[in-house]
Amino acid sequence: MLSAFCLCTIAFQTSSASAEVIPGIDILARHNFDLLQGKRVGLITNNTGRALNGNSSIDLLAQAPGLKLTALFSPEHGIRGDSDVKLSSATDKRTGLPIYSLYGKSCRPTAEMMTGIQVLLFDIQDIGARFYTYIGTLHHALLAAKQQGIPLVVLDRPNPLGGVVVEGAVPDAGEISRRIAADKTGCRSLTVTHPIPTRHGLTVGELARLINAEAGINANLRVVAMEGWKRELLWQDTNLLWINPSPNMKDPIAALLYPGFGPLEATNLSVARGTEKPFHKYGAPWLDPTAVLKNLPNLPGLKFSTTSFTPTAIGHPYQGKLCNGIEVTITDLKSANLPLAGLWLVRAIQQAHPKQYHVAGGFYGMLGDNQAWKLLRDGVAPEQVTARWLGGIEAFKKLRANYLLY
């Protein structure tokens, strides 16, 4: 049964651009964890699961009276958000609880992991891009809760990109279904588990409501809504502390750039992982940034400039090698079209390096458009490529209206 269980309403509106946003964990604590009383609780979280005072959701729940926290589940990057490799299950040193990895041999909570759990709780900060894997983890959590016949409680948090703008391709639903059906571990489909645009403009609570209904899961879903969040708020407007949700998502500007330029990490470029500005810079030892810039028009709200960097992240392209690259700076977010700009950068590099630049299979899933790479290589303008996405975006906007909480 779908339940939009909102323990709060927006308590106040501010006349300025900023507001005090209170996350779902604080609202749940204010109500003495009443949804969890008398229950054995499993918690899906990482280092972003924190209350306003900085206390972790793990510690709050471990110490809360009337409930028993029995298991922890970690998404990609681990319980501390600092890993870039697949992880095995482990034990939490602070609480002594088992930590079941949802980014290891399997990315789905198994029946064995769920033994004895009466309520499953989800408290992770998403960044607002379809291919960020925490959405896939949320999808798997809904399925696990349904299979076990227990509630899933989602503690809502802001979308750092705001809740107004919707941009990017909507992947084909049939292709997603085939991809999921062929995915035995649930890990290969984490970046695209549901047909939503790249920048969807939903909170995790709203996403859970939409996926639960539209994917026909129909789990017993309860969302603990935030207080103070409005759709027009970006992360910088929330007064919340930025905690890196993954090792190379080091600031909210990188999160803003990610829906537009993130798919470039599925090409043979470095995205500056391990530097001070990952996802701000894109390059390779063979790249000629001056030649690339000549192929880029003036795009509203964005500045492209030459740069160089040495990526240090283990297991990622060109580790320890000097890369020549392009740095992207947002000058006016309101006028910038980030997915379009991402395609322009792809095409500009294609034109400058037609023999050296190529994509991996993940590019198509991340972008959500299997034809875009070929179209760009064939000389089709990026505006013509993105024009093909407009029908899907408009249909999604109408659909998502049924699941908005704010």
Tab-separated table of C-alpha atoms in Angstrom:
chain	number	residue	atom	x	y	z
A	1	MET	CA	0.000	0.000	0.000
A	2	LEU	CA	1.335	3.420	-0.916
A	3	SER	CA	1.393	5.756	2.032
A	4	ALA	CA	2.576	9.336	1.825
A	5	PHE	CA	3.102	9.546	5.552
A	6	CYS	CA	4.115	13.147	6.123
A	7	LEU	CA	4.803	13.955	9.737
A	8	CYS	CA	5.157	17.619	8.932
A	9	THR	CA	4.195	20.510	6.782
A	10	ILE	CA	6.371	23.381	5.752
A	11	ALA	CA	6.361	25.335	8.956
A	12	PHE	CA	7.530	28.651	7.628
A	13	GLN	CA	8.379	30.528	4.492
A	14	THR	CA	11.305	32.905	4.298
A	15	SER	CA	11.408	36.064	2.252
A	16	SER	CA	15.134	35.672	1.596
A	17	ALA	CA	16.775	33.112	-0.661
A	18	SER	CA	17.792	30.891	2.248
A	19	ALA	CA	15.793	28.904	4.764
A	20	GLU	CA	16.320	26.560	7.685
A	21	VAL	CA	15.685	23.122	6.301
A	22	ILE	CA	15.055	20.356	8.810
A	23	PRO	CA	15.749	16.813	7.491
A	24	GLY	CA	13.461	13.860	8.022
A	25	ILE	CA	15.667	12.292	10.721
A	26	ASP	CA	15.127	15.339	12.943
A	27	ILE	CA	11.378	15.213	12.377
A	28	LEU	CA	11.319	11.509	13.239
A	29	ALA	CA	13.327	12.164	16.426
A	30	ARG	CA	10.990	15.030	17.373
A	31	HIS	CA	8.132	12.516	17.292
A	32	ASN	CA	10.070	10.094	19.509
A	33	PHE	CA	10.661	7.697	16.604
A	34	ASP	CA	7.016	6.712	16.821
A	35	LEU	CA	6.991	4.900	13.453
A	36	LEU	CA	9.640	2.540	14.814
A	37	GLN	CA	8.434	1.893	18.339
A	38	GLY	CA	8.550	-1.773	19.329
A	39	LYS	CA	10.258	-2.711	16.058
A	40	ARG	CA	13.537	-4.256	14.965
A	41	VAL	CA	14.987	-1.769	12.503
A	42	GLY	CA	17.354	-2.075	9.534
A	43	LEU	CA	18.975	1.168	8.361
A	44	ILE	CA	20.279	1.949	4.857
A	45	THR	CA	22.590	4.938	5.261
A	46	ASN	CA	26.066	6.397	4.928
A	47	ASN	CA	28.008	9.401	6.226
A	48	THR	CA	25.343	11.813	4.884
A	49	GLY	CA	22.711	10.402	7.253
A	50	ARG	CA	23.020	13.076	9.923
A	51	ALA	CA	20.767	15.255	12.047
A	52	LEU	CA	21.022	19.033	12.129
A	53	ASN	CA	23.354	18.891	15.152
A	54	GLY	CA	25.759	16.615	13.277
A	55	ASN	CA	24.885	13.404	15.079
A	56	SER	CA	24.705	10.410	12.779
A	57	SER	CA	21.388	8.672	12.191
A	58	ILE	CA	23.119	5.452	13.231
A	59	ASP	CA	23.943	6.795	16.682
A	60	LEU	CA	20.529	8.401	17.134
A	61	LEU	CA	18.709	5.195	16.326
A	62	ALA	CA	21.106	2.975	18.290
A	63	GLN	CA	20.395	5.066	21.394
A	64	ALA	CA	16.678	5.659	20.828
A	65	PRO	CA	14.380	4.065	23.445
A	66	GLY	CA	11.603	1.690	22.424
A	67	LEU	CA	13.190	0.312	19.254
A	68	LYS	CA	16.092	-1.949	18.376
A	69	LEU	CA	18.512	-1.096	15.564
A	70	THR	CA	19.642	-4.520	14.385
A	71	ALA	CA	21.442	-4.073	11.041
A	72	LEU	CA	23.088	-1.454	8.834
A	73	PHE	CA	23.167	-1.452	5.034
A	74	SER	CA	25.736	0.557	3.078
A	75	PRO	CA	25.338	1.794	-0.537
A	76	GLU	CA	28.089	2.473	-3.058
A	77	HIS	CA	31.076	4.213	-1.389
A	78	GLY	CA	30.405	2.464	1.913
A	79	ILE	CA	28.987	3.458	5.268
A	80	ARG	CA	31.475	6.349	5.550
A	81	GLY	CA	31.150	7.482	1.924
A	82	ASP	CA	34.904	7.269	1.365
A	83	SER	CA	35.355	4.166	-0.802
A	84	ASP	CA	35.562	3.917	-4.587
A	85	VAL	CA	35.651	0.113	-4.763
A	86	LYS	CA	33.217	-2.722	-4.133
A	87	LEU	CA	32.969	-3.625	-0.456
A	88	SER	CA	32.311	-6.761	1.563
A	89	SER	CA	29.978	-6.840	4.514
A	90	ALA	CA	31.587	-5.938	7.832
A	91	THR	CA	30.910	-4.983	11.447
A	92	ASP	CA	30.402	-1.424	12.674
A	93	LYS	CA	33.047	-0.826	15.329
A	94	ARG	CA	31.000	1.776	17.186
A	95	THR	CA	27.742	-0.168	17.578
A	96	GLY	CA	28.839	-3.741	16.927
A	97	LEU	CA	26.091	-4.066	14.311
A	98	PRO	CA	26.534	-5.925	11.022
A	99	ILE	CA	27.044	-3.709	7.964
A	100	TYR	CA	25.633	-5.422	4.884
A	101	SER	CA	27.206	-4.081	1.718
A	102	LEU	CA	24.757	-3.164	-1.043
A	103	TYR	CA	27.670	-2.566	-3.393
A	104	GLY	CA	29.568	-5.846	-3.326
A	105	LYS	CA	28.651	-9.307	-4.574
A	106	SER	CA	25.041	-8.137	-4.612
A	107	CYS	CA	23.482	-4.686	-4.648
A	108	ARG	CA	20.121	-5.891	-3.368
A	109	PRO	CA	19.168	-6.580	0.261
A	110	THR	CA	18.829	-10.373	0.398
A	111	ALA	CA	16.344	-12.342	2.468
A	112	GLU	CA	19.225	-13.463	4.699
A	113	MET	CA	20.274	-9.852	5.350
A	114	MET	CA	16.683	-8.949	6.179
A	115	THR	CA	16.185	-11.710	8.745
A	116	GLY	CA	14.348	-10.407	11.822
A	117	ILE	CA	13.967	-6.846	10.487
A	118	GLN	CA	10.468	-5.413	10.970
A	119	VAL	CA	11.023	-1.936	9.496
A	120	LEU	CA	13.530	-0.853	6.845
A	121	LEU	CA	14.734	2.761	7.061
A	122	PHE	CA	16.403	4.774	4.278
A	123	ASP	CA	18.434	7.906	5.125
A	124	ILE	CA	20.885	8.961	2.396
A	125	GLN	CA	21.546	12.329	0.750
A	126	ASP	CA	21.012	12.065	-3.010
A	127	ILE	CA	22.385	14.660	-5.452
A	128	GLY	CA	19.549	14.890	-7.982
A	129	ALA	CA	20.982	13.036	-11.007
A	130	ARG	CA	19.321	9.877	-12.348
A	131	PHE	CA	22.569	7.914	-12.666
A	132	TYR	CA	23.808	8.552	-9.115
A	133	THR	CA	23.497	5.044	-7.700
A	134	TYR	CA	21.659	5.879	-4.483
A	135	ILE	CA	18.416	6.017	-6.482
A	136	GLY	CA	19.048	2.443	-7.584
A	137	THR	CA	19.653	1.460	-3.955
A	138	LEU	CA	16.334	3.095	-3.040
A	139	HIS	CA	14.594	1.098	-5.767
A	140	HIS	CA	16.073	-2.146	-4.432
A	141	ALA	CA	15.002	-1.158	-0.898
A	142	LEU	CA	11.400	-0.800	-2.050
A	143	LEU	CA	11.522	-4.245	-3.645
A	144	ALA	CA	13.073	-5.807	-0.537
A	145	ALA	CA	10.481	-4.246	1.765
A	146	LYS	CA	7.688	-5.529	-0.447
A	147	GLN	CA	9.169	-9.030	-0.609
A	148	GLN	CA	9.547	-9.146	3.175
A	149	GLY	CA	6.132	-7.645	3.844
A	150	ILE	CA	7.531	-4.830	6.002
A	151	PRO	CA	7.334	-1.017	5.770
A	152	LEU	CA	10.018	1.096	4.157
A	153	VAL	CA	10.397	4.465	5.880
A	154	VAL	CA	12.248	7.103	3.837
A	155	LEU	CA	13.682	10.044	5.778
A	156	ASP	CA	13.555	12.861	3.270
A	157	ARG	CA	16.391	15.226	2.402
A	158	PRO	CA	16.751	18.108	-0.087
A	159	ASN	CA	17.498	17.764	-3.761
A	160	PRO	CA	20.723	19.834	-4.005
A	161	LEU	CA	19.738	20.895	-7.531
A	162	GLY	CA	16.353	22.208	-6.421
A	163	GLY	CA	12.948	20.849	-7.323
A	164	VAL	CA	11.934	23.049	-10.253
A	165	VAL	CA	14.163	22.363	-13.273
A	166	VAL	CA	13.737	19.065	-15.130
A	167	GLU	CA	16.327	18.334	-17.852
A	168	GLY	CA	17.905	15.522	-19.825
A	169	ALA	CA	16.893	12.376	-21.643
A	170	VAL	CA	14.316	9.921	-20.306
A	171	PRO	CA	15.616	6.371	-20.963
A	172	ASP	CA	13.399	3.924	-22.817
A	173	ALA	CA	11.242	1.971	-20.347
A	174	GLY	CA	11.450	-1.256	-22.327
A	175	GLU	CA	15.213	-1.109	-22.458
A	176	ILE	CA	15.372	-0.498	-18.712
A	177	SER	CA	13.184	-3.547	-18.089
A	178	ARG	CA	15.443	-5.726	-20.251
A	179	ARG	CA	18.522	-4.393	-18.530
A	180	ILE	CA	17.135	-5.108	-15.056
A	181	ALA	CA	15.962	-8.591	-16.081
A	182	ALA	CA	19.496	-9.459	-17.229
A	183	ASP	CA	21.090	-8.061	-14.066
A	184	LYS	CA	21.558	-10.977	-11.670
A	185	THR	CA	23.204	-8.970	-8.876
A	186	GLY	CA	21.330	-5.662	-9.226
A	187	CYS	CA	24.655	-3.826	-9.593
A	188	ARG	CA	24.810	-3.281	-13.348
A	189	SER	CA	21.435	-1.516	-13.431
A	190	LEU	CA	22.022	0.785	-10.430
A	191	THR	CA	22.505	3.849	-12.649
A	192	VAL	CA	19.166	3.478	-14.414
A	193	THR	CA	16.384	1.581	-12.673
A	194	HIS	CA	13.441	3.743	-13.754
A	195	PRO	CA	12.624	6.010	-16.751
A	196	ILE	CA	13.192	9.463	-15.276
A	197	PRO	CA	15.077	12.450	-16.738
A	198	THR	CA	18.721	12.998	-15.907
A	199	ARG	CA	17.857	15.986	-13.699
A	200	HIS	CA	14.542	14.926	-12.193
A	201	GLY	CA	13.965	17.639	-9.579
A	202	LEU	CA	12.630	15.235	-6.923
A	203	THR	CA	13.648	14.488	-3.359
A	204	VAL	CA	14.360	10.886	-2.361
A	205	GLY	CA	10.966	10.762	-0.655
A	206	GLU	CA	9.202	11.911	-3.809
A	207	LEU	CA	11.251	9.511	-5.918
A	208	ALA	CA	10.279	6.650	-3.624
A	209	ARG	CA	6.594	7.533	-4.032
A	210	LEU	CA	6.885	7.691	-7.814
A	211	ILE	CA	8.946	4.522	-8.262
A	212	ASN	CA	6.825	2.561	-5.787
A	213	ALA	CA	3.638	3.304	-7.727
A	214	GLU	CA	4.851	3.546	-11.325
A	215	ALA	CA	7.050	0.436	-11.158
A	216	GLY	CA	4.138	-1.472	-9.632
A	217	ILE	CA	6.050	-2.362	-6.467
A	218	ASN	CA	3.335	-1.180	-4.060
A	219	ALA	CA	5.441	-1.554	-0.934
A	220	ASN	CA	4.179	-0.170	2.374
A	221	LEU	CA	6.014	3.129	1.943
A	222	ARG	CA	6.110	5.926	4.472
A	223	VAL	CA	7.928	9.203	3.864
A	224	VAL	CA	8.963	11.463	6.730
A	225	ALA	CA	8.972	14.862	5.038
A	226	MET	CA	11.300	17.758	5.760
A	227	GLU	CA	10.365	21.107	7.170
A	228	GLY	CA	11.400	24.346	5.503
A	229	TRP	CA	12.308	23.005	2.067
A	230	LYS	CA	10.854	24.723	-0.984
A	231	ARG	CA	11.257	23.586	-4.562
A	232	GLU	CA	13.235	26.640	-5.638
A	233	LEU	CA	15.963	26.072	-3.022
A	234	LEU	CA	19.376	24.906	-4.162
A	235	TRP	CA	21.752	23.341	-1.635
A	236	GLN	CA	23.416	26.682	-0.960
A	237	ASP	CA	20.035	28.050	0.163
A	238	THR	CA	19.294	25.360	2.761
A	239	ASN	CA	21.864	26.343	5.425
A	240	LEU	CA	22.755	22.659	5.687
A	241	LEU	CA	26.373	21.515	5.929
A	242	TRP	CA	27.677	19.848	2.758
A	243	ILE	CA	28.965	16.366	3.530
A	244	ASN	CA	30.586	14.633	0.554
A	245	PRO	CA	28.062	11.951	-0.483
A	246	SER	CA	30.880	10.210	-2.381
A	247	PRO	CA	34.647	10.724	-2.415
A	248	ASN	CA	34.651	12.848	-5.573
A	249	MET	CA	31.464	14.837	-5.067
A	250	LYS	CA	33.304	17.461	-3.070
A	251	ASP	CA	31.030	20.477	-3.343
A	252	PRO	CA	27.470	21.414	-4.375
A	253	ILE	CA	28.739	23.006	-7.601
A	254	ALA	CA	30.059	19.613	-8.710
A	255	ALA	CA	26.576	18.233	-8.014
A	256	LEU	CA	25.075	20.930	-10.254
A	257	LEU	CA	27.498	20.096	-13.063
A	258	TYR	CA	27.052	16.338	-12.721
A	259	PRO	CA	23.755	15.844	-14.633
A	260	GLY	CA	25.204	17.660	-17.637
A	261	PHE	CA	28.794	16.483	-17.687
A	262	GLY	CA	28.749	13.302	-15.587
A	263	PRO	CA	28.259	11.037	-18.647
A	264	LEU	CA	31.708	12.106	-19.864
A	265	GLU	CA	33.213	9.831	-17.197
A	266	ALA	CA	31.951	6.947	-19.364
A	267	THR	CA	34.302	8.103	-22.129
A	268	ASN	CA	38.090	7.833	-22.214
A	269	LEU	CA	38.514	11.084	-20.303
A	270	SER	CA	39.495	11.776	-16.720
A	271	VAL	CA	36.940	13.779	-14.739
A	272	ALA	CA	39.681	14.869	-12.335
A	273	ARG	CA	38.912	12.274	-9.676
A	274	GLY	CA	41.277	12.618	-6.766
A	275	THR	CA	41.970	16.304	-7.398
A	276	GLU	CA	40.476	19.238	-5.537
A	277	LYS	CA	37.877	19.826	-8.283
A	278	PRO	CA	36.466	16.574	-9.682
A	279	PHE	CA	33.597	17.004	-12.175
A	280	HIS	CA	34.687	20.594	-12.756
A	281	LYS	CA	37.475	19.459	-15.111
A	282	TYR	CA	37.620	17.006	-18.035
A	283	GLY	CA	40.753	15.950	-19.857
A	284	ALA	CA	43.376	13.435	-20.967
A	285	PRO	CA	47.113	13.431	-21.738
A	286	TRP	CA	46.299	13.459	-25.468
A	287	LEU	CA	43.674	16.220	-25.359
A	288	ASP	CA	44.320	19.587	-27.019
A	289	PRO	CA	42.152	22.015	-24.979
A	290	THR	CA	42.753	24.943	-27.324
A	291	ALA	CA	41.454	22.923	-30.271
A	292	VAL	CA	38.444	21.834	-28.210
A	293	LEU	CA	37.597	25.401	-27.208
A	294	LYS	CA	37.571	26.453	-30.875
A	295	ASN	CA	34.728	24.003	-31.438
A	296	LEU	CA	32.611	25.326	-28.547
A	297	PRO	CA	30.111	28.166	-29.040
A	298	ASN	CA	29.302	30.688	-26.335
A	299	LEU	CA	26.757	28.829	-24.214
A	300	PRO	CA	24.517	30.839	-21.843
A	301	GLY	CA	25.440	30.681	-18.169
A	302	LEU	CA	28.693	28.760	-18.638
A	303	LYS	CA	32.376	29.446	-19.153
A	304	PHE	CA	34.848	26.938	-20.600
A	305	SER	CA	38.588	27.427	-20.060
A	306	THR	CA	41.826	25.494	-20.533
A	307	THR	CA	43.341	23.751	-17.536
A	308	SER	CA	45.659	20.921	-16.533
A	309	PHE	CA	45.481	18.444	-13.662
A	310	THR	CA	46.845	15.132	-12.430
A	311	PRO	CA	44.138	12.674	-11.314
A	312	THR	CA	45.101	10.495	-8.361
A	313	ALA	CA	42.066	8.221	-7.847
A	314	ILE	CA	43.045	4.555	-7.971
A	315	GLY	CA	41.450	2.564	-10.758
A	316	HIS	CA	40.345	5.571	-12.775
A	317	PRO	CA	41.721	6.888	-16.093
A	318	TYR	CA	45.207	8.384	-16.247
A	319	GLN	CA	46.005	8.043	-12.553
A	320	GLY	CA	49.224	9.946	-11.851
A	321	LYS	CA	49.472	11.325	-15.384
A	322	LEU	CA	49.299	14.993	-16.333
A	323	CYS	CA	46.082	15.686	-18.204
A	324	ASN	CA	45.302	18.649	-20.434
A	325	GLY	CA	41.686	19.601	-20.082
A	326	ILE	CA	38.695	21.874	-20.032
A	327	GLU	CA	37.313	23.432	-16.863
A	328	VAL	CA	33.594	24.265	-16.690
A	329	THR	CA	32.402	27.220	-14.615
A	330	ILE	CA	28.774	28.145	-13.992
A	331	THR	CA	28.288	31.902	-14.386
A	332	ASP	CA	24.473	32.009	-14.422
A	333	LEU	CA	22.641	28.844	-13.441
A	334	LYS	CA	19.223	30.117	-14.526
A	335	SER	CA	20.294	30.512	-18.140
A	336	ALA	CA	22.492	27.394	-18.326
A	337	ASN	CA	21.261	24.204	-19.991
A	338	LEU	CA	23.659	21.658	-18.520
A	339	PRO	CA	22.692	18.501	-20.466
A	340	LEU	CA	22.910	20.485	-23.713
A	341	ALA	CA	26.300	21.889	-22.679
A	342	GLY	CA	27.517	18.368	-21.913
A	343	LEU	CA	26.672	17.297	-25.463
A	344	TRP	CA	28.433	20.349	-26.882
A	345	LEU	CA	31.592	19.422	-24.985
A	346	VAL	CA	31.374	15.826	-26.243
A	347	ARG	CA	30.993	17.032	-29.822
A	348	ALA	CA	33.805	19.562	-29.484
A	349	ILE	CA	36.180	16.813	-28.296
A	350	GLN	CA	34.950	14.466	-31.053
A	351	GLN	CA	35.757	17.091	-33.654
A	352	ALA	CA	39.205	17.829	-32.229
A	353	HIS	CA	40.121	14.154	-31.638
A	354	PRO	CA	37.974	11.957	-33.934
A	355	LYS	CA	40.330	8.950	-33.700
A	356	GLN	CA	41.310	9.189	-30.038
A	357	TYR	CA	37.999	9.971	-28.344
A	358	HIS	CA	35.594	7.092	-27.706
A	359	VAL	CA	32.934	5.935	-25.275
A	360	ALA	CA	32.374	2.941	-23.032
A	361	GLY	CA	29.055	1.108	-22.819
A	362	GLY	CA	28.076	2.999	-19.674
A	363	PHE	CA	27.816	6.254	-21.618
A	364	TYR	CA	24.510	5.266	-23.182
A	365	GLY	CA	22.921	4.301	-19.876
A	366	MET	CA	24.126	7.436	-18.115
A	367	LEU	CA	23.034	9.770	-20.891
A	368	GLY	CA	19.764	7.912	-21.387
A	369	ASP	CA	19.978	8.158	-25.185
A	370	ASN	CA	21.531	5.341	-27.221
A	371	GLN	CA	21.642	7.391	-30.418
A	372	ALA	CA	23.246	10.617	-29.179
A	373	TRP	CA	26.887	9.628	-29.668
A	374	LYS	CA	26.336	8.536	-33.273
A	375	LEU	CA	24.216	11.573	-34.059
A	376	LEU	CA	26.912	13.913	-32.783
A	377	ARG	CA	29.605	12.102	-34.770
A	378	ASP	CA	27.423	12.398	-37.858
A	379	GLY	CA	27.318	16.172	-37.442
A	380	VAL	CA	23.869	16.564	-35.897
A	381	ALA	CA	23.728	19.689	-33.738
A	382	PRO	CA	23.433	19.108	-29.964
A	383	GLU	CA	20.227	21.223	-29.974
A	384	GLN	CA	18.668	18.753	-32.402
A	385	VAL	CA	19.697	15.853	-30.162
A	386	THR	CA	18.154	17.402	-27.037
A	387	ALA	CA	15.004	18.397	-28.961
A	388	ARG	CA	14.274	14.655	-29.201
A	389	TRP	CA	14.052	14.555	-25.388
A	390	LEU	CA	11.353	17.204	-24.947
A	391	GLY	CA	8.357	14.866	-25.242
A	392	GLY	CA	9.696	12.601	-22.524
A	393	ILE	CA	10.455	15.554	-20.257
A	394	GLU	CA	6.954	17.018	-20.606
A	395	ALA	CA	5.329	13.647	-19.972
A	396	PHE	CA	7.458	13.174	-16.871
A	397	LYS	CA	6.564	16.628	-15.524
A	398	LYS	CA	2.868	15.710	-15.686
A	399	LEU	CA	3.521	12.332	-14.075
A	400	ARG	CA	5.674	13.640	-11.240
A	401	ALA	CA	2.999	16.171	-10.213
A	402	ASN	CA	1.144	13.240	-8.614
A	403	TYR	CA	4.017	12.536	-6.213
A	404	LEU	CA	5.238	15.943	-5.063
A	405	LEU	CA	5.359	16.587	-1.323
A	406	TYR	CA	6.502	20.226	-1.370
